[in-house]
Structures are given as structure tokens and as C-alpha cells.
Amino acid sequence: MKITRLATTAPDFDARLQQLLHWSEDTDAGIEQAVAGILAEVRMQGDAAVLARTAQFDGVQAASVAELEISAAELKAAFDGLPTAQRQALQTAAERVRRYHQAQAQACCQGFEFTDDEGNRLGQQVTPLDRVGIYVPGGKAAYPSSVLMNAIPAQVAGVGEIIMVVPTPRGERNALVLAAAHLAGVHRVFTIGGAQAVGALAYGTATVPRVDKITGPGNAYVAAAKRRVFGQVGIDMIAGPSEILVLADGTVNPDWVAMDLFSQAEHDELAQSVLLCPDAAYIDAVAAAMERLLPEMPRAAVIRASLEGRGGLIHTRSMAEACAISNRIAPEHLEVSADQPRQWLPHLKHAGAIFLGAFASESLGDYCAGPNHVLPTSGTARFSSPLGVYDFVKRSSLIDISEQGAQVLGPVADTLAQGEGLQAHARSATLRLTM
Amino acid sequence: MKITRLATTAPDFDARLQQLLHWSEDTDAGIEQAVAGILAEVRMQGDAAVLARTAQFDGVQAASVAELEISAAELKAAFDGLPTAQRQALQTAAERVRRYHQAQAQACCQGFEFTDDEGNRLGQQVTPLDRVGIYVPGGKAAYPSSVLMNAIPAQVAGVGEIIMVVPTPRGERNALVLAAAHLAGVHRVFTIGGAQAVGALAYGTATVPRVDKITGPGNAYVAAAKRRVFGQVGIDMIAGPSEILVLADGTVNPDWVAMDLFSQAEHDELAQSVLLCPDAAYIDAVAAAMERLLPEMPRAAVIRASLEGRGGLIHTRSMAEACAISNRIAPEHLEVSADQPRQWLPHLKHAGAIFLGAFASESLGDYCAGPNHVLPTSGTARFSSPLGVYDFVKRSSLIDISEQGAQVLGPVADTLAQGEGLQAHARSATLRLTM
């Protein structure tokens, strides 16, 4: 396997690193135009457009959008019908994800109020969104874990109604996906997808209710549609290819690290797996483990294409330098495969999720550790966060002014409003000067 | 003045309300194309493109972008040179805004960590953004209060570097805006604007450093540019016209309410002022107050155009019904002009800021009460929040798995990964089964 090897001591390291990381989400004019057309159609024609596009793209014929809804009883039947091991694994995962997000809600989604010296009460109230839409991809990349990771934070937030859409190309339904919807408290499921599903959720149709926010991953059409309806509804991030960065000090079993790099690479050919390590011999050991383990992997072809196309083994001067490079990359998943992983934590500023220690494999986080697996990709961890309960609530400021407060604040507002040439603002403040 | 009057008892009320609220942020193809061109130019040519466009659009000639930077000494001089009343008003406002956002940071921007039964430690760490860009409009709508409201939350969050851009058409600099930048802890100021400034912040040039997020209001070109660079950098919301909704029970001086409706209407002709009240006589009293007060207002022409074009006086059956309609509108500013305003709070779900009681005029909130005046418009309070400290931090999940934890979680991840056809994920978990 020919994986790019870099050393930070090389004079052209910066340029080569930049080249390795380069990924551009080029907007495709054809996709943009198609999506604009589909959205306009759904906005004008509602259900009829949804039906026509579902027939065209998914090969699913239905007389009405109501026929495309999956009942709660069918979701429960899918759950009940799972093999015991799958049912129990899904339940354990859901419980752990729920518990984590409950702790998150406690830490970050509380309102506040304080009273100042003038008796004004100032603060914020936090309320859940009324209704959200969750997009779940269908076909070959149908992930029940994504259903849990999107729906449970919404449920913990107290969202009134969770509407899931999932395309079923040629009518194929994924029992695990439906079972996960049952378990995660999804209220309604429609078997629609693509830009037409995003449009139906954003604008509402006679059958599909309009939502306040749409989350969940999708293909280029779904991403383009989400970007277009942003403002009309809220959206979560636009996801790029998945990435892992392993920061290794050389103390963790090389087979484990090799398999973790594979686990990212097996997603698709654009996925990126990078190892940063100050120990050249250890990098060789991981490379050897990869060569040895690759033939055993059912998805070896995808893994090889991903690693040869976008993977990297980077020899650094030190762990501290590796941390600095990690901050530049701002990876989606960051494994600190080190003996004392917490010593590096204060140096790590930007990452979607930080996995600490030999036993923290990314795959545990993907499925069942508890934290969300919807994470910022392509360096966007510089400014964005994992999907969380905070994405399903919003805040309203509370401004409760006392009579005394109005006397103190009025002249200040008057002066500043006059400075901005807004005299009605000034007058509104001075009318309340009663004392 | 001919302001639309509606009554909830009318059979066509729903349709007429919808008509009154209608506002569509139609994307203008000409603007879109111009902005795409400018952004591409800035990306490719950097400073040269910024200089050319600044000369073209602002009439400002400079030999280098460095010449367009305003030094810290100049900002301080602007502050020192203000009349005492303005300087003190700005200081009081800044202190109050800072104190409020410090309380907000305590309530919503803390990390957390807990240990589960298997000894796994799970949580999140919260870190500030490295560098943000603040867009401040220039020319006639140059608002120093916006500088405080954007920069102070960033400063409280601990953002490393705050870069402000503000266009200076024909070289006109606004001393209050520069003074506010000095006071609010802005690190660098460039006198550039439009799509070229957004591009410079998003991509970086030789002179303007690349930022991680861009906040602040702007015209249609700025909004289109922000929408386009979203993903490359974070952005705040795209603001529509400003709105106020007053929920009145008839107990507050009608002159005060009339002036509050004016204060919104004076912004521009698209601004929207709406009164909801169950007391018909009180609505008449407010209307009469508006007729009487209008001639005194310097911006009477804008106020009249706004109120006649988009204003509304709505007679409701009850305060409870008024609350329900308010939730449908999800206003940016909501004044509860009532005797016991807190009794209505549990009924109010969607609003950017809620002003409670007779003395809480919107203008106090706009300038100096403390809460942020950057608020979700056009019904987006259904899913978004005031600008806050939370917009200038991001979270990284922490996943610290114990050896025992890996034994418990491994089989769960194995089962679910197999169910999704991701065997390297499964193997990554099972390799850690050591006991």
C-alpha cells in the first residue's frame, strides 16, 4: 500500500501537508440548478411534486404521500422483529446516548436570570423547537446509528414532534433503521428522500408538516437543498468526508491503531486517515500492521483507495509538535493513542471528538459510548461543535426593567440613539423618565 | 395614517395575517452573480482584488490594504475625542453588555464530564474560537451599538483575535464606531466592506488574516457573500428586516406603546411594527397617539411608510389568544406591555427578546440593558437564538474509555457495525476485547 509519508523536518512539509488535506466542496452548477428546480416545484405543487420525484428517483410509485408514511405500528414491528443481539445492542446504544445527552442538557441548555443593582431582571429562557426533520440516507449507506444520534438529542431537548425522512430506493426498507426510529422517539416517518424531502420538510405540504430545523447527512443533492432552505428553516452543518487523526506516542498496540485508521478509510474513498507520531519505528510498525491486516478486510478495496488517495503517515519532532499540527487540521475524530493521554488535552484546541487512551477506539464513539457521532468535518471544528441538545433548543432574552432601571438606562439609550440618528428610539427611552 | 387593522374574529383573519407578515428574502440573481465573482477574485488575487473593489465601490484609493488598517492609537484617539456624555454612555453600555454576557457564559458555555459505571469518562470541553471577523456596516447605517453587541460576546468568550471590517464610503469615518471598537476589545480594524471584505476574512489575504467565523449585519451583497462562504467559515444568522410585536393588555400609557412602534418603524420602510391587544378602545388610543406624535418625529416619512406598508393593529379575543398569535409570528422583539407581564411568559415560546412590563422599552434593550440586540428576524426565532457567547465557542466531545469499558462496549459496537456492513469498525472494537 502506498500511503503518503511526510516528516515535519522536510523543508516542503507545510506545502505537502496542505496538499494532503486539500478537499474542496466544489458546488456543482448542475446539481445546484436541479435542486433549485425541485425545491421550487415542491414549494408550488406540494405533495404532487414529492410523489413525482419519488417515483422518478427512487422508483417508488404511490397514489399519495400518505401511502409513503410508515406507521408507528410498523416501526415497532421492525424493532420487535430484530434478532435479540441486534435489538439489545440498539437498546444499549440508545440508553447510553440518551444519558450522555441528558448530562449535556444539564450543562449547557439551562436558562438564567439575575437582578442588577437597579432592580432590572435580565436573563434568557431556553425552549425546545416545536418540530424538527431528520434526514436519514437510504440505500447502501443506511445507518441506524445516525437515527439514534439525530433523534435522541432532539428528544432530550423536548422537541414536540420529530419527523424522519428516509428514501427507500426500489422500495427497500432497512429494518434496523426503522427499529432505531422506534427506539429514539421519532414521531412520524416518511419514505421520501433527496431535495424533494428537504423541500417538503422546509415548506410543508398537505401531508408532510413544515418543520423548524432539518438535521442529518445526505448526498450532494441533499446538502445543496439544505443550504438553499437555510433561513426558511434551521439546518445543522453541511458534512464533508469523514476523517480520523491519530496522535500516537508509540505505546499503543500498532494493530489497534492500524484498524482504527481502516475504520475511517472504509467509509468511502474520500475519507481521510492520518497518523501523527514522533517515533519513526512505530510508524513503520503501524504500516506493517496495515499491510498484514488489509487482506482480511471485506472492504479492502475501499480502504486501500482511501488510504492511498488521502491517507498520511506523518513523522513529527515531538508529541507537542503533533498537537500543534492537529490544531491546524482540526480533525473530526482525534484519537490520542498515548500512555498519559490527558497530558496532551490542554494543547488540543480544535477537534470534533477527542478519544483518550488505548481503549478509546473511534468505533466505540460511533456507536455506543454516548457522545454524538455527528461531528464537524473538513476543519470546521475550528468553529463548530458536535450535534447536541443545544441544536434543538433556542433562547429568548428576558429584559424586565424596573421603574428605577428606566431612569438610569433612559439617558444612556437617549444619548446613544441620538448618536445613531434614531430619534424615536431616544424618545421611547425618555418618555419613561418619570421621576 | 392608514395602518392595517385586523380582528381575530374576522373569517379571513388567518389569510390576512399571513399577507401582513409576508416577507420573502428573494435571492437576486444579479447580486448572486456579482458576489460569486468578487469572492472568486479575492480568493485568487487577495489584496489586489480588495483594493480594486474598495476603490470601485467605496471611492477609497489606497496603495495597499495595510493603508486601510486603522491603528489601535487611532481607535483610542476616537474614543478620547468623544464628547463626555457620549463617551460615558458608550462605557455604561459596554459594561452592562459585558456583565450580561459574563452571566450567559457561566450558564451555557461550561464543559462537563461524568464517569459511568464502567469507569469511562465522557463529556465535552469548551474552547473559544481563535479568530473572528465582525462586519460593521458603514455609511448612513453606521451603528456603534452593533460594534459592542458583536465584539463583547466574542471578547467574553475568550476569542484570540477580533478583526473588524467597516466600509468608509468616500473616506467617511464614524468616530463613535471607532470608539466602540476601542472599548469592545477589537484587535484590528480594516476600512473595507461589501463582498470583498467578507471574502478577505473568509479566505485571508496577505494583509487581512483568515478568520474562523464572520458575524454582523450587512446589505444584500454582504448577506449573499456570507451565505456563500458558510462552511469555509462559520457565520451568524442572515438578518431580515427588524420587527417589533407589542402584546398589550391596555394598562400601559398609549404614548409609550406608540413610540415603541415608531422606534421599530424608523429603521427602514421594510421594518414591521405590530400591536396585539384584546381591548379595542386601547387600540384606538394607541392609534390616536401615533397620529399626534408622528409630526414631531424627524424620521416621520420613514415611520409612516413602514407603518402603512407593513404595520398592523390586531384586535384579539384575549391575551391568551394574543400569545398564541405571537408564537405563530415568532417576532424578533416582543414587548409584553401588561400589568402582570410574567403571567404570560409561560405561554410565549418563540421570540428573540422578550421585554417585560411598562418600563421595558425595546430601545433600552437595543443600547444598554445588557442582552444582545442581534436577534433572529422573520420568524427564525422558531429555531435560532440571540447572538451570544455560545456563538464564539465550540465544543469537543471527550471520550475516555477504560479497559473494562471497552469490554462492555466492544460487543455492542461489533453488533451494530456488522449491521451496517462496516467490518473494520467492528474489528476495531473487538481487537480491544482483552479479558
mmCIF file of N, CA and C in Angstrom, chain B residues 8 31 73-74 89 92-93 109 114 116 119 130 137 144 155 161 179-180 193 261 284 286 308 377 392 394 408 415 428:
data_model
loop_
_atom_site.group_PDB
_atom_site.id
_atom_site.type_symbol
_atom_site.label_atom_id
_atom_site.label_comp_id
_atom_site.label_asym_id
_atom_site.label_seq_id
_atom_site.Cartn_x
_atom_site.Cartn_y
_atom_site.Cartn_z
ATOM 1 N N THR B 8 -59.183 39.148 15.120
ATOM 2 C CA THR B 8 -59.078 37.677 15.042
ATOM 3 C C THR B 8 -60.441 37.033 14.829
ATOM 4 N N ILE B 31 -27.256 39.995 -7.969
ATOM 5 C CA ILE B 31 -26.407 40.117 -6.780
ATOM 6 C C ILE B 31 -25.602 38.837 -6.573
ATOM 7 N N ALA B 73 -3.984 53.134 18.054
ATOM 8 C CA ALA B 73 -3.854 54.507 18.554
ATOM 9 C C ALA B 73 -4.978 55.397 18.000
ATOM 10 N N GLU B 74 -5.323 55.187 16.721
ATOM 11 C CA GLU B 74 -6.410 55.967 16.131
ATOM 12 C C GLU B 74 -7.753 55.630 16.770
ATOM 13 N N ALA B 89 -21.808 57.267 28.007
ATOM 14 C CA ALA B 89 -22.926 56.404 27.608
ATOM 15 C C ALA B 89 -22.399 55.112 26.981
ATOM 16 N N THR B 92 -20.973 52.929 29.800
ATOM 17 C CA THR B 92 -22.021 52.272 30.581
ATOM 18 C C THR B 92 -22.621 51.108 29.792
ATOM 19 N N ALA B 93 -22.905 51.357 28.528
ATOM 20 C CA ALA B 93 -23.482 50.303 27.690
ATOM 21 C C ALA B 93 -22.528 49.110 27.609
ATOM 22 N N CYS B 109 -21.893 28.014 28.732
ATOM 23 C CA CYS B 109 -20.679 27.710 27.968
ATOM 24 C C CYS B 109 -19.657 26.953 28.810
ATOM 25 N N PHE B 114 -18.533 13.286 33.105
ATOM 26 C CA PHE B 114 -19.015 12.379 34.139
ATOM 27 C C PHE B 114 -18.394 11.012 33.910
ATOM 28 N N ASP B 116 -19.026 6.939 34.038
ATOM 29 C CA ASP B 116 -20.128 5.971 34.076
ATOM 30 C C ASP B 116 -19.748 4.742 34.907
ATOM 31 N N GLY B 119 -16.405 3.051 34.424
ATOM 32 C CA GLY B 119 -15.184 3.832 34.578
ATOM 33 C C GLY B 119 -14.811 4.633 33.344
ATOM 34 N N ASP B 130 -10.418 30.819 17.625
ATOM 35 C CA ASP B 130 -9.121 31.504 17.552
ATOM 36 C C ASP B 130 -9.272 32.942 17.065
ATOM 37 N N PRO B 137 -21.574 47.687 9.217
ATOM 38 C CA PRO B 137 -21.950 48.497 8.055
ATOM 39 C C PRO B 137 -21.423 49.921 8.208
ATOM 40 N N PRO B 144 -22.647 52.225 16.238
ATOM 41 C CA PRO B 144 -21.657 51.836 17.250
ATOM 42 C C PRO B 144 -22.187 50.745 18.183
ATOM 43 N N GLN B 155 -15.296 38.747 22.936
ATOM 44 C CA GLN B 155 -14.264 39.023 23.935
ATOM 45 C C GLN B 155 -14.505 38.200 25.204
ATOM 46 N N GLU B 161 -8.437 36.712 18.656
ATOM 47 C CA GLU B 161 -8.249 37.925 17.862
ATOM 48 C C GLU B 161 -9.566 38.301 17.194
ATOM 49 N N ALA B 179 -14.649 54.442 18.264
ATOM 50 C CA ALA B 179 -14.560 54.475 19.726
ATOM 51 C C ALA B 179 -15.115 53.178 20.316
ATOM 52 N N ALA B 180 -16.223 52.699 19.760
ATOM 53 C CA ALA B 180 -16.824 51.454 20.249
ATOM 54 C C ALA B 180 -15.878 50.277 20.038
ATOM 55 N N GLY B 193 -15.321 46.873 3.007
ATOM 56 C CA GLY B 193 -16.679 46.386 3.203
ATOM 57 C C GLY B 193 -17.145 45.563 2.018
ATOM 58 N N LEU B 261 -43.625 51.458 18.855
ATOM 59 C CA LEU B 261 -43.929 51.020 17.481
ATOM 60 C C LEU B 261 -43.165 51.897 16.476
ATOM 61 N N ASP B 284 -57.510 52.026 19.737
ATOM 62 C CA ASP B 284 -57.837 53.368 19.236
ATOM 63 C C ASP B 284 -56.961 54.427 19.902
ATOM 64 N N VAL B 286 -53.944 54.058 21.111
ATOM 65 C CA VAL B 286 -52.585 53.985 20.557
ATOM 66 C C VAL B 286 -52.555 54.611 19.162
ATOM 67 N N GLU B 308 -47.569 52.130 7.315
ATOM 68 C CA GLU B 308 -48.641 51.944 6.333
ATOM 69 C C GLU B 308 -48.376 50.720 5.458
ATOM 70 N N THR B 377 -34.636 37.312 13.095
ATOM 71 C CA THR B 377 -35.742 38.045 12.457
ATOM 72 C C THR B 377 -36.603 37.108 11.601
ATOM 73 N N PHE B 392 -19.362 32.082 19.963
ATOM 74 C CA PHE B 392 -17.921 32.314 19.827
ATOM 75 C C PHE B 392 -17.089 31.238 20.525
ATOM 76 N N LYS B 394 -16.743 26.719 20.759
ATOM 77 C CA LYS B 394 -17.204 25.452 20.188
ATOM 78 C C LYS B 394 -16.802 24.349 21.146
ATOM 79 N N VAL B 408 -17.244 -3.925 27.744
ATOM 80 C CA VAL B 408 -18.711 -3.829 27.745
ATOM 81 C C VAL B 408 -19.215 -3.241 26.426
ATOM 82 N N THR B 415 -21.746 -5.572 17.104
ATOM 83 C CA THR B 415 -23.050 -5.958 16.551
ATOM 84 C C THR B 415 -23.606 -4.871 15.628
ATOM 85 N N SER B 428 -12.179 -3.047 15.004
ATOM 86 C CA SER B 428 -11.520 -2.065 15.851
ATOM 87 C C SER B 428 -12.013 -2.198 17.294
#
